């Protein structure tokens, strides 16, 4: 096995940098060239059909059959001109990955002749076999029918394949025969529509009649690791579970902090340039690339997009990165914690609200009236997160993220909000204003002067520092949800965030209207309600070190939840308050909420189960067997020294090493047996929640105990004999 390791290492070290063909034209010339975008539609569709599809995109109106047929014909013509042979409804089932079933662009006539064919009915809807996708008990496995339906708000795109062919991908939702959502996109679209209506009403009634649409926009920073393909293939744990279950920390990890923003290795840079070119052709606005904190860790970040498109693009980007990495003989690791002892990876979701008039509602202003608008959306977001913090925590609860959260490298499991010193002072001033109903305004009075809002200084982007220990931080003109895991589909947490903020804005309108009915001036009524929200939400605001024990104790005193494990957090999906919230707004019904829980909890169990099996296999068949062989060599060495009369003091240290190997190998054998029994016990439990609890509290504990022994053996066994590529080799990507 060690031979395989050294062959892999030799191959990895000899990899040449793959040359990348850089387009000679400007980015603006090829950006979105592989998407069925507005420019393409305008050129290929009749004015009537173009108007219908733009109305569908902007206002959610239905597209009639005649227009669908015209769009399908135009889409087929455009795709065939680019060498496309197949089409697929591209969707995002609850597996955590994307899915597609390719169909050819031709049919056979009654006379056996092939004809190119793509009707509006095929564009609008398909019926893939849904039996093998997660459904959370919504329906029986033998009931296979499910439907994908075209989402016109996300442009169709062409994915070029390694074989030189190409496929037209049509972004779609995925629902069951009975109408329940079986994907991430459907509820996200519903939540986007909800927050549009809620925020637009607030704007129209209190701030601007000109606004007709408000969109949740998201910028998703994607962190990831890169390893050489040969070394990846020599690590069964990476192949099976996405992370290294064993591996002693190298002498040099990230202590010197020299990797962060450092010079990008040439081979890595070639990969980055390659996938960025493909991403830009697919209309993904990727702009930033850099080394992250840990060795072999990197980041790519786009500009902000509407939430649905941003989440689609991120899912597509991950798929694209995997394909391009294979071309460069590398593997991308999206697991939240692929290596112990160094930073894991997140997917920071930067969320804000934007109007169709070009205003960022979370952007402070120098004008008092605009700052009242800003404070309205700012404080309502804080209140929403305060009231539904547990739901946000549940939305990012996975087996992988459990390794990362609170590990002195990522936000803690306790949900808190960081707003910075300046904004804290602003909220303090707001809270301490006089009672609004006591203020008597005379004709000509400046209401903002009386409110004190004109005293708020210009709030610039750098008036809030960054707090990397905060899971939800205000960063100047947006909120950054830092706790999302790197492998996650961002649609899940963004659906929750959109829904809770929309719900809060609707509640805000009701409370303001109560004051208005009493004859209180609009601005005074708004501030009165905001003051109350600040007081009610105060306990979730935290400016300090989220990693500290003091914060854990302080959070407990404040009554904030500390849901350390994924099973604990996921149970919050079943709270009556959560079910009532989503049912009321039509995002999820009760059946869908229970299904989401069942799917996520089963996924958690399966991930830990796979890791446990990998640990058992590697520990016994690779590590223990190798260690015992090396121990035999040492025993023979000691025996030989005795035979030739060497003084015992000189081989005494070797005897101690032999004893250590015996201790660790025996302990590994015992722990693997105990872990196997614990796994059997958990598997025999029918109740999913209890099975998850057993995997979390019993089975999972063995993983670290076994790892400790294996990592100790890695320091003892001859390097030439060790079967697995070591961290110092895996993390050295050039």
XYZ file of C-alpha atoms in Angstrom:
734
model
C 0.000 0.000 0.000
C 2.902 2.340 0.758
C 4.084 1.725 -2.803
C 0.766 3.116 -4.062
C 1.241 6.160 -1.836
C 4.696 6.929 -3.207
C 3.614 6.350 -6.795
C 0.761 8.787 -6.231
C 3.147 11.300 -4.658
C 5.603 10.940 -7.525
C 2.823 11.474 -10.040
C 1.479 14.517 -8.158
C 4.905 16.138 -7.987
C 5.528 15.651 -11.708
C 2.253 17.207 -12.882
C 2.784 19.917 -15.489
C 0.601 23.002 -15.525
C -2.213 22.484 -18.043
C -2.154 25.327 -20.568
C -5.366 27.358 -20.760
C -6.595 28.835 -24.010
C -7.382 32.450 -23.207
C -9.961 34.153 -25.468
C -8.538 37.052 -27.446
C -11.750 39.064 -27.128
C -12.801 41.070 -24.081
C -14.840 39.519 -21.270
C -17.792 41.661 -22.323
C -17.709 39.954 -25.731
C -18.131 36.391 -24.457
C -19.845 36.912 -21.088
C -23.094 34.929 -21.110
C -22.426 33.600 -24.627
C -23.636 30.144 -23.572
C -26.870 31.403 -22.015
C -30.280 31.967 -23.564
C -30.244 35.497 -22.219
C -32.293 38.603 -22.844
C -30.232 39.648 -25.855
C -30.704 36.246 -27.527
C -34.432 36.184 -26.781
C -34.921 39.687 -28.118
C -33.223 38.729 -31.392
C -35.024 35.394 -31.913
C -38.534 35.906 -30.518
C -41.443 37.879 -31.875
C -42.230 41.046 -29.884
C -45.373 39.358 -28.507
C -43.547 36.242 -27.294
C -40.676 38.309 -25.925
C -43.115 40.434 -23.916
C -44.810 37.339 -22.513
C -41.576 35.757 -21.357
C -40.257 38.994 -19.822
C -43.562 39.377 -17.977
C -43.132 35.819 -16.722
C -39.622 36.591 -15.540
C -40.380 39.935 -13.909
C -43.953 39.448 -12.662
C -44.349 35.675 -12.454
C -47.117 35.610 -15.083
C -47.900 32.341 -16.843
C -46.699 31.678 -20.386
C -49.347 30.374 -22.782
C -48.784 27.338 -25.008
C -48.316 29.391 -28.186
C -45.540 31.486 -26.629
C -43.942 28.376 -25.092
C -43.803 26.737 -28.518
C -42.130 29.818 -29.996
C -39.597 29.987 -27.155
C -38.865 26.264 -27.543
C -38.306 26.659 -31.287
C -35.986 29.627 -30.733
C -34.137 27.824 -27.957
C -33.673 24.737 -30.146
C -32.443 26.806 -33.101
C -29.989 28.706 -30.903
C -28.738 25.523 -29.212
C -28.270 23.576 -32.458
C -26.249 26.457 -33.884
C -23.823 25.927 -31.007
C -23.413 22.191 -31.522
C -25.911 21.033 -28.886
C -27.234 17.488 -29.337
C -29.339 16.997 -26.179
C -31.449 18.970 -23.741
C -32.276 18.429 -20.086
C -34.357 19.921 -17.324
C -31.623 20.890 -14.831
C -32.915 20.770 -11.256
C -31.776 20.602 -7.641
C -33.287 17.664 -5.737
C -32.780 17.286 -2.001
C -29.629 15.206 -2.517
C -27.431 18.301 -2.222
C -26.302 18.014 -5.841
C -27.811 18.928 -9.208
C -29.667 16.452 -11.412
C -30.286 16.063 -15.127
C -31.706 13.530 -17.598
C -30.586 14.141 -21.168
C -32.952 13.755 -24.121
C -31.955 13.999 -27.761
C -33.209 16.829 -29.968
C -34.696 14.400 -32.469
C -37.628 12.051 -32.868
C -38.483 9.270 -35.314
C -41.324 9.669 -37.792
C -43.718 6.875 -38.706
C -41.527 6.212 -41.746
C -38.420 5.781 -39.600
C -36.867 9.123 -40.447
C -35.093 11.210 -37.787
C -36.377 14.767 -37.374
C -35.230 17.510 -35.052
C -37.954 18.152 -32.516
C -38.425 20.258 -29.389
C -41.923 21.454 -28.547
C -43.133 23.917 -25.965
C -44.557 21.025 -23.936
C -41.060 19.527 -23.609
C -39.654 22.908 -22.611
C -42.296 23.595 -19.968
C -42.488 20.177 -18.314
C -40.830 16.770 -18.116
C -41.556 13.658 -16.087
C -38.349 12.096 -14.707
C -38.532 9.015 -12.491
C -38.823 10.504 -8.996
C -38.762 7.256 -7.028
C -35.059 7.338 -6.158
C -34.857 10.972 -5.065
C -35.312 11.860 -1.376
C -38.951 12.604 -0.554
C -39.051 12.378 3.245
C -41.989 9.987 3.302
C -44.207 12.156 1.098
C -44.903 9.153 -1.098
C -44.070 5.455 -1.485
C -41.046 4.378 -3.510
C -43.232 2.539 -6.018
C -45.036 5.805 -6.761
C -42.442 7.100 -9.181
C -44.088 10.070 -10.855
C -42.587 13.515 -10.403
C -42.419 16.598 -12.587
C -39.796 19.127 -13.537
C -41.150 22.490 -14.694
C -39.237 25.256 -16.463
C -38.257 28.294 -14.406
C -38.049 31.128 -16.966
C -36.502 33.520 -14.410
C -33.218 31.583 -14.610
C -31.730 31.574 -18.148
C -31.233 28.271 -19.935
C -27.582 27.525 -20.580
C -25.331 25.259 -22.616
C -22.983 22.946 -20.748
C -20.065 21.839 -22.903
C -18.958 18.256 -22.328
C -15.488 16.713 -22.339
C -16.450 14.545 -25.326
C -16.851 17.689 -27.444
C -20.655 17.618 -27.383
C -22.926 20.028 -25.539
C -26.230 19.904 -23.658
C -28.929 22.560 -23.337
C -29.791 22.832 -19.639
C -33.170 24.282 -18.671
C -33.309 25.378 -14.999
C -36.409 23.811 -13.473
C -38.342 23.162 -10.299
C -39.035 19.588 -9.186
C -42.337 18.597 -7.579
C -44.154 15.380 -6.736
C -47.244 14.087 -8.522
C -49.307 15.501 -5.658
C -47.630 18.918 -5.864
C -45.192 18.889 -2.925
C -41.781 20.436 -3.520
C -38.979 17.892 -3.880
C -36.229 20.426 -4.516
C -34.486 23.538 -3.180
C -35.632 25.921 -5.927
C -39.416 25.755 -5.471
C -39.530 27.121 -1.908
C -36.829 29.692 -2.735
C -38.963 31.067 -5.555
C -41.973 31.247 -3.234
C -39.956 33.023 -0.542
C -38.585 35.491 -3.111
C -42.121 36.327 -4.216
C -43.175 36.718 -0.575
C -40.401 39.138 0.356
C -41.000 41.079 -2.855
C -44.638 41.665 -1.882
C -43.885 42.424 1.776
C -40.997 44.812 1.135
C -42.729 46.535 -1.784
C -45.773 47.243 0.378
C -43.579 48.790 3.076
C -41.841 50.924 0.474
C -45.086 52.032 -1.221
C -46.895 52.886 1.980
C -44.106 54.645 3.865
C -41.251 55.644 1.565
C -41.755 55.547 -2.217
C -44.663 54.940 -4.578
C -42.234 54.467 -7.468
C -41.019 51.042 -6.326
C -42.844 48.158 -7.984
C -40.489 45.300 -7.091
C -38.010 44.402 -4.336
C -35.596 41.518 -4.829
C -33.483 39.644 -2.334
C -29.957 39.692 -3.742
C -27.127 37.395 -2.693
C -23.381 37.267 -3.220
C -22.030 33.794 -2.400
C -18.357 33.462 -1.459
C -17.296 29.865 -2.127
C -14.353 28.374 -0.204
C -12.794 25.061 -1.267
C -9.662 22.894 -1.081
C -7.670 21.463 -3.984
C -5.703 18.219 -3.903
C -3.925 16.283 -6.614
C -6.070 13.587 -8.198
C -3.509 10.816 -7.651
C -3.209 11.583 -3.934
C -6.987 11.831 -3.685
C -7.346 8.369 -5.234
C -4.846 6.998 -2.706
C -7.061 8.194 0.190
C -10.221 6.012 0.413
C -11.572 8.320 3.116
C -11.502 11.335 0.772
C -13.139 9.296 -1.960
C -15.885 7.875 0.274
C -16.632 10.668 2.748
C -15.090 13.817 1.298
C -12.797 14.307 4.305
C -9.703 12.744 5.845
C -10.757 10.667 8.849
C -7.073 10.165 9.766
C -3.990 12.331 9.408
C -1.571 13.924 11.845
C -1.094 17.678 11.545
C 2.046 18.569 9.586
C 4.869 20.519 11.194
C 3.839 23.517 9.101
C 0.143 24.120 8.730
C -1.286 27.633 8.785
C 0.692 28.926 11.797
C 2.668 31.468 9.781
C -0.486 32.825 8.114
C 1.547 33.041 4.911
C -0.957 31.333 2.637
C -3.788 33.835 3.024
C -3.841 36.179 0.002
C -0.439 34.762 -0.952
C 0.849 34.173 -4.455
C -1.434 31.647 -6.188
C 0.486 28.519 -7.320
C 0.772 28.331 -11.104
C -1.074 25.021 -11.446
C -3.906 26.279 -9.238
C -4.028 29.564 -11.115
C -4.405 27.699 -14.403
C -7.362 25.796 -12.947
C -8.914 29.025 -11.659
C -8.536 30.800 -14.990
C -10.017 27.800 -16.796
C -13.158 27.428 -14.704
C -13.653 31.203 -14.546
C -13.660 31.376 -18.360
C -16.318 28.674 -18.505
C -18.284 30.352 -15.718
C -18.258 33.705 -17.498
C -19.565 32.096 -20.697
C -22.412 30.708 -18.575
C -23.241 34.183 -17.308
C -21.805 33.699 -13.809
C -20.234 37.008 -12.684
C -17.201 35.526 -10.892
C -14.789 38.314 -10.052
C -12.591 37.400 -7.087
C -10.036 34.627 -6.583
C -7.498 34.229 -3.792
C -5.693 31.909 -1.409
C -7.639 31.290 1.790
C -6.222 30.839 5.302
C -5.399 27.124 5.229
C -2.802 25.583 2.898
C -4.393 24.274 -0.327
C -7.538 26.304 0.439
C -8.912 28.906 -1.980
C -11.956 31.093 -2.630
C -14.004 32.303 -5.568
C -16.613 35.039 -5.240
C -19.103 36.582 -7.682
C -20.891 39.901 -7.718
C -24.396 40.091 -6.253
C -27.316 38.573 -8.149
C -31.012 38.023 -7.515
C -31.286 35.200 -4.973
C -32.724 32.528 -7.277
C -30.104 33.144 -9.940
C -27.289 33.399 -7.371
C -28.214 30.025 -5.857
C -28.548 28.428 -9.304
C -25.172 29.814 -10.307
C -23.477 28.601 -7.150
C -24.802 25.059 -7.622
C -23.717 25.174 -11.255
C -20.326 26.623 -10.324
C -19.580 23.725 -7.975
C -20.425 21.244 -10.725
C -18.328 23.185 -13.221
C -15.344 23.351 -10.851
C -15.410 19.573 -10.424
C -15.392 19.044 -14.186
C -12.597 21.519 -14.857
C -10.522 20.161 -11.960
C -10.600 16.693 -13.554
C -9.075 18.199 -16.698
C -6.228 19.558 -14.545
C -5.834 16.212 -12.710
C -7.029 17.741 -9.453
C -9.965 17.240 -7.116
C -12.050 19.952 -5.470
C -13.014 19.318 -1.845
C -16.219 21.114 -0.837
C -16.486 19.312 2.508
C -16.703 21.752 5.416
C -13.778 20.112 7.237
C -11.646 17.939 4.956
C -8.537 18.276 7.137
C -8.239 18.294 10.914
C -6.216 21.002 12.632
C -6.626 23.656 9.939
C -9.510 25.863 8.866
C -12.561 24.351 7.252
C -14.558 25.876 4.414
C -17.721 27.956 4.393
C -19.988 29.564 1.851
C -20.617 33.113 3.072
C -24.017 34.333 1.880
C -24.083 38.134 1.578
C -27.771 39.085 1.579
C -29.482 42.390 0.907
C -32.692 43.833 -0.546
C -32.745 45.891 -3.742
C -35.546 47.816 -5.446
C -36.250 47.975 -9.149
C -35.372 51.670 -8.883
C -31.772 50.785 -7.987
C -31.863 51.328 -4.213
C -30.153 48.992 -1.740
C -32.549 49.002 1.212
C -29.745 47.996 3.567
C -27.499 50.797 2.391
C -27.227 53.746 4.832
C -27.506 57.283 3.487
C -26.525 60.829 4.374
C -30.179 61.910 4.065
C -32.406 61.631 7.177
C -35.463 60.375 5.271
C -33.433 57.680 3.524
C -31.838 56.691 6.819
C -35.291 56.120 8.323
C -35.937 53.768 5.407
C -32.598 52.052 6.006
C -33.293 51.686 9.742
C -36.692 50.197 8.963
C -35.255 47.314 6.952
C -32.154 47.009 9.132
C -34.067 46.690 12.413
C -36.748 44.431 10.924
C -34.061 42.039 9.712
C -32.535 41.940 13.197
C -35.966 41.310 14.730
C -36.651 38.488 12.244
C -33.350 36.753 13.000
C -33.948 37.224 16.734
C -37.380 35.596 16.553
C -36.386 32.722 14.269
C -32.697 32.168 15.070
C -33.286 28.450 15.591
C -34.690 28.085 12.075
C -31.610 29.754 10.597
C -29.452 27.391 12.621
C -31.459 24.425 11.313
C -30.989 25.590 7.725
C -27.213 25.093 7.913
C -27.209 21.941 10.084
C -25.307 19.115 8.364
C -22.844 16.423 9.340
C -20.031 18.296 7.584
C -20.827 21.691 9.064
C -20.952 20.136 12.534
C -17.172 19.691 12.305
C -16.690 23.369 11.487
C -19.119 25.460 13.548
C -17.586 26.773 16.738
C -14.189 25.252 16.024
C -12.249 28.535 16.439
C -12.319 29.024 12.694
C -15.994 29.535 11.952
C -18.965 31.113 13.693
C -20.263 29.304 16.774
C -23.479 27.293 16.780
C -25.045 30.131 18.783
C -26.785 32.511 16.372
C -25.964 36.141 17.157
C -25.769 39.343 15.118
C -22.781 41.663 14.837
C -23.581 45.217 13.720
C -20.442 47.132 14.722
C -19.746 49.961 17.155
C -21.276 52.728 15.041
C -24.557 50.935 14.376
C -24.770 49.876 18.016
C -24.590 53.544 18.979
C -27.261 54.389 16.397
C -29.638 51.778 17.813
C -28.921 52.956 21.362
C -29.798 56.504 20.341
C -32.948 55.273 18.624
C -34.023 53.273 21.656
C -33.506 56.257 23.969
C -35.621 58.697 21.971
C -38.611 60.224 23.701
C -41.949 58.445 23.401
C -43.210 59.223 19.915
C -46.814 59.742 20.905
C -45.682 62.500 23.304
C -44.081 64.520 20.529
C -46.308 67.364 19.388
C -45.481 68.631 15.936
C -46.308 72.187 14.978
C -46.753 73.305 11.411
C -43.393 73.653 9.740
C -41.572 71.435 12.266
C -38.862 69.210 10.788
C -39.967 65.744 11.898
C -36.456 64.322 11.414
C -34.991 67.060 13.573
C -37.458 66.245 16.344
C -36.669 62.543 15.962
C -32.937 63.152 16.153
C -32.427 61.153 12.968
C -30.736 64.091 11.286
C -27.981 63.721 13.895
C -27.041 60.253 12.649
C -23.725 60.655 10.833
C -23.241 59.462 7.302
C -22.970 55.685 7.651
C -20.263 54.634 5.271
C -19.229 51.103 4.347
C -16.217 51.110 6.654
C -18.191 52.217 9.706
C -18.679 48.566 10.631
C -15.665 46.358 11.215
C -15.754 42.682 10.259
C -16.240 40.042 12.934
C -15.301 36.614 11.628
C -16.642 34.985 14.806
C -20.193 36.184 14.135
C -22.570 33.905 12.220
C -24.703 36.830 11.020
C -22.905 40.137 10.575
C -23.820 43.513 9.122
C -20.977 44.566 6.855
C -21.921 48.074 5.783
C -24.711 47.568 3.240
C -25.631 43.893 3.609
C -25.860 41.066 6.112
C -23.334 38.267 5.801
C -24.568 34.831 6.881
C -21.180 33.264 7.577
C -22.343 29.962 9.048
C -23.430 28.340 5.759
C -21.304 25.284 4.952
C -19.198 25.094 1.799
C -21.039 22.056 0.397
C -24.526 23.452 1.076
C -27.140 24.531 -1.404
C -27.597 28.189 -0.494
C -31.264 28.057 -1.452
C -32.089 26.406 1.892
C -30.826 29.177 4.231
C -31.904 31.900 1.793
C -35.456 30.509 1.752
C -35.532 30.750 5.549
C -34.048 34.253 5.617
C -36.393 35.590 2.931
C -39.413 34.120 4.701
C -38.675 35.327 8.220
C -37.809 38.861 7.058
C -40.931 39.027 4.871
C -43.054 37.811 7.773
C -41.489 40.481 9.996
C -42.149 43.258 7.464
C -45.808 42.257 7.257
C -46.020 42.361 11.039
C -44.269 45.750 11.032
C -46.918 47.207 8.711
C -49.688 46.009 11.002
C -48.090 47.613 14.044
C -47.354 50.906 12.291
C -50.937 51.053 11.025
C -52.207 50.841 14.604
C -50.416 54.109 15.363
C -51.525 55.697 12.106
C -55.149 54.948 12.972
C -54.612 56.963 16.146
C -53.605 59.971 14.051
C -49.875 59.764 14.806
C -47.628 61.015 12.010
C -46.146 58.299 9.822
C -42.482 58.932 10.730
C -43.274 58.953 14.447
C -45.234 55.727 14.143
C -42.364 54.007 12.316
C -39.817 55.045 14.934
C -42.130 53.986 17.763
C -42.325 50.466 16.358
C -38.592 50.310 15.571
C -37.768 51.364 19.141
C -39.833 48.469 20.445
C -38.109 46.023 18.093
C -34.649 47.168 19.206
C -35.586 46.534 22.841
C -37.077 43.123 22.027
C -34.079 42.031 19.934
C -31.289 43.412 22.108
C -30.143 40.014 23.428
C -29.140 38.689 19.992
C -26.726 41.588 19.328
C -23.140 40.698 20.240
C -19.943 42.534 19.360
C -17.329 40.346 21.059
C -15.433 37.128 20.453
C -17.870 34.382 19.516
C -15.201 31.736 20.109
C -14.814 32.492 23.813
C -16.203 30.452 26.691
C -17.405 33.705 28.198
C -19.758 34.195 25.248
C -21.197 30.696 25.657
C -21.958 31.510 29.274
C -23.305 34.961 28.428
C -25.496 33.573 25.630
C -27.009 31.080 28.059
C -27.819 33.921 30.466
C -29.485 35.805 27.618
C -31.590 32.767 26.777
C -30.055 32.201 23.324
C -30.107 28.672 21.942
C -26.877 26.717 21.605
C -27.790 23.867 19.264
C -24.410 22.153 19.029
C -25.401 19.126 16.961
C -27.210 18.849 13.658
C -29.969 16.560 15.015
C -30.754 19.099 17.756
C -30.935 21.915 15.231
C -32.946 20.018 12.629
C -35.693 19.277 15.169
C -36.542 22.976 14.998
C -38.133 22.359 11.592
C -40.901 20.539 13.448
C -41.660 23.290 15.980
C -45.233 24.493 15.753
C -44.038 28.082 15.288
C -41.981 27.036 12.251
C -44.773 25.003 10.669
C -47.268 27.803 11.291
C -44.924 30.375 9.755
C -44.309 28.493 6.523
C -47.867 27.230 6.179
C -49.265 30.728 6.635
C -47.182 32.085 3.779
C -47.459 29.029 1.508
C -43.727 28.292 1.454
C -44.039 24.781 2.902
C -47.093 22.910 4.103
C -46.877 20.707 7.186
C -46.210 17.593 5.108
C -43.309 19.291 3.340
C -41.827 20.514 6.636
C -41.852 17.000 8.069
C -40.397 15.710 4.799
C -37.528 18.231 4.921
C -36.732 17.146 8.440
C -36.801 13.454 7.550
C -34.578 13.983 4.508
C -32.002 16.070 6.379
C -31.873 13.800 9.411
C -31.566 10.672 7.237
C -28.774 12.379 5.304
C -26.998 13.136 8.580
C -27.286 9.506 9.693
C -25.993 8.197 6.372
C -23.011 10.571 6.363
C -21.906 9.472 9.858
C -22.599 5.848 8.937
C -20.355 6.098 5.871
C -17.596 7.803 7.866
C -17.830 5.097 10.531
C -17.490 2.326 7.963
C -14.568 4.076 6.289
C -12.852 4.502 9.659
C -13.323 0.816 10.489
C -12.047 -0.370 7.110
C -8.995 1.906 7.016
C -8.097 1.347 10.655
C -8.099 -2.447 10.488
C -7.164 -3.225 6.878
C -4.632 -0.456 6.351
C -3.333 1.030 9.584
C -3.292 -1.875 12.055
C -1.974 -4.366 9.500
C 0.808 -1.962 8.431
C 1.687 -1.136 12.041
C 1.943 -4.805 13.004
C 4.214 -5.508 10.044
C 6.469 -2.664 11.122
C 6.316 -3.901 14.710
C 7.512 -7.328 13.514
C 10.499 -5.654 11.874
C 11.325 -3.931 15.160
C 10.956 -7.193 17.099
C 13.346 -8.894 14.676
C 15.738 -5.963 15.106
C 15.670 -6.261 18.919
C 16.082 -10.015 18.732
C 19.086 -9.595 16.432
C 20.685 -7.071 18.778
C 20.245 -9.447 21.691
C 21.817 -12.300 19.743
C 24.983 -10.340 18.997
C 25.284 -9.103 22.561
C 24.335 -5.423 22.240
C 23.869 -3.718 25.605
C 20.067 -3.675 26.405
C 20.171 0.083 27.102
C 20.651 0.691 23.372
C 17.584 -1.224 22.179
C 15.390 -0.320 25.149
C 13.886 2.672 23.227
C 12.957 0.298 20.410
C 11.178 -1.949 22.890
C 9.191 1.094 24.069
C 8.151 1.767 20.484
C 7.059 -1.856 20.138
C 4.970 -1.485 23.293
C 3.339 1.703 21.986
C 2.405 0.001 18.724
C 0.844 -2.858 20.726
C -1.111 -0.423 22.890
C -2.451 1.638 19.986
C -3.263 -1.294 17.688
C -5.050 -3.148 20.489
C -7.005 -0.044 21.368
C -7.943 0.486 17.713
C -9.195 -3.080 17.415
C -11.308 -2.726 20.551
C -12.694 0.676 19.558
C -13.607 -0.478 16.049
C -15.485 -3.448 17.523
C -17.313 -1.166 19.966
C -18.116 1.328 17.194
C -19.518 -1.449 15.012
C -21.786 -2.593 17.835
C -22.893 0.995 18.470
C -23.710 1.344 14.791
C -25.729 -1.880 14.836
C -27.618 -0.665 17.891
C -28.448 2.611 16.165
C -29.473 0.901 12.923
C -31.951 -1.303 14.794
C -33.838 1.728 16.115
C -36.898 2.563 13.996
C -37.447 6.114 15.228
C -35.360 8.389 12.985
C -34.770 11.059 15.623
C -33.526 8.515 18.156
C -31.334 6.833 15.542
C -29.802 10.206 14.698
C -29.214 10.884 18.401
C -27.377 7.572 18.782
C -25.205 8.278 15.744
C -24.459 11.752 17.075
C -23.747 10.835 20.708
C -22.359 7.303 20.447
C -21.131 6.293 17.003
C -19.572 9.659 16.172
C -17.564 9.755 19.415
C -15.599 6.695 18.330
C -14.366 8.436 15.187
C -12.141 10.832 17.128
C -10.967 8.185 19.604
C -9.848 5.892 16.805
C -8.317 8.821 14.958
C -6.203 9.724 17.980
C -4.622 6.263 18.021
C -4.092 6.155 14.264
C -2.488 9.602 14.213
C -0.124 8.509 16.994
C 0.877 5.478 14.934
C 1.552 7.749 11.947
C 4.329 9.369 14.011
C 5.778 5.980 14.945
C 5.590 3.765 11.868
C 8.359 4.100 9.277
C 7.391 6.700 6.684
C 8.292 4.225 3.929
C 5.640 1.835 5.283
C 2.771 4.258 5.965
C -0.044 3.440 3.512
C -1.891 6.768 3.248
C -0.686 10.071 1.762
C 0.116 12.364 4.676
C -1.104 15.907 5.278
C 2.225 17.417 4.278
C 1.779 15.715 0.885
C -1.947 16.337 0.404
C -1.709 20.021 1.264
C 1.221 20.742 -1.042
C -0.469 21.757 -4.287
C 1.691 23.551 -6.836
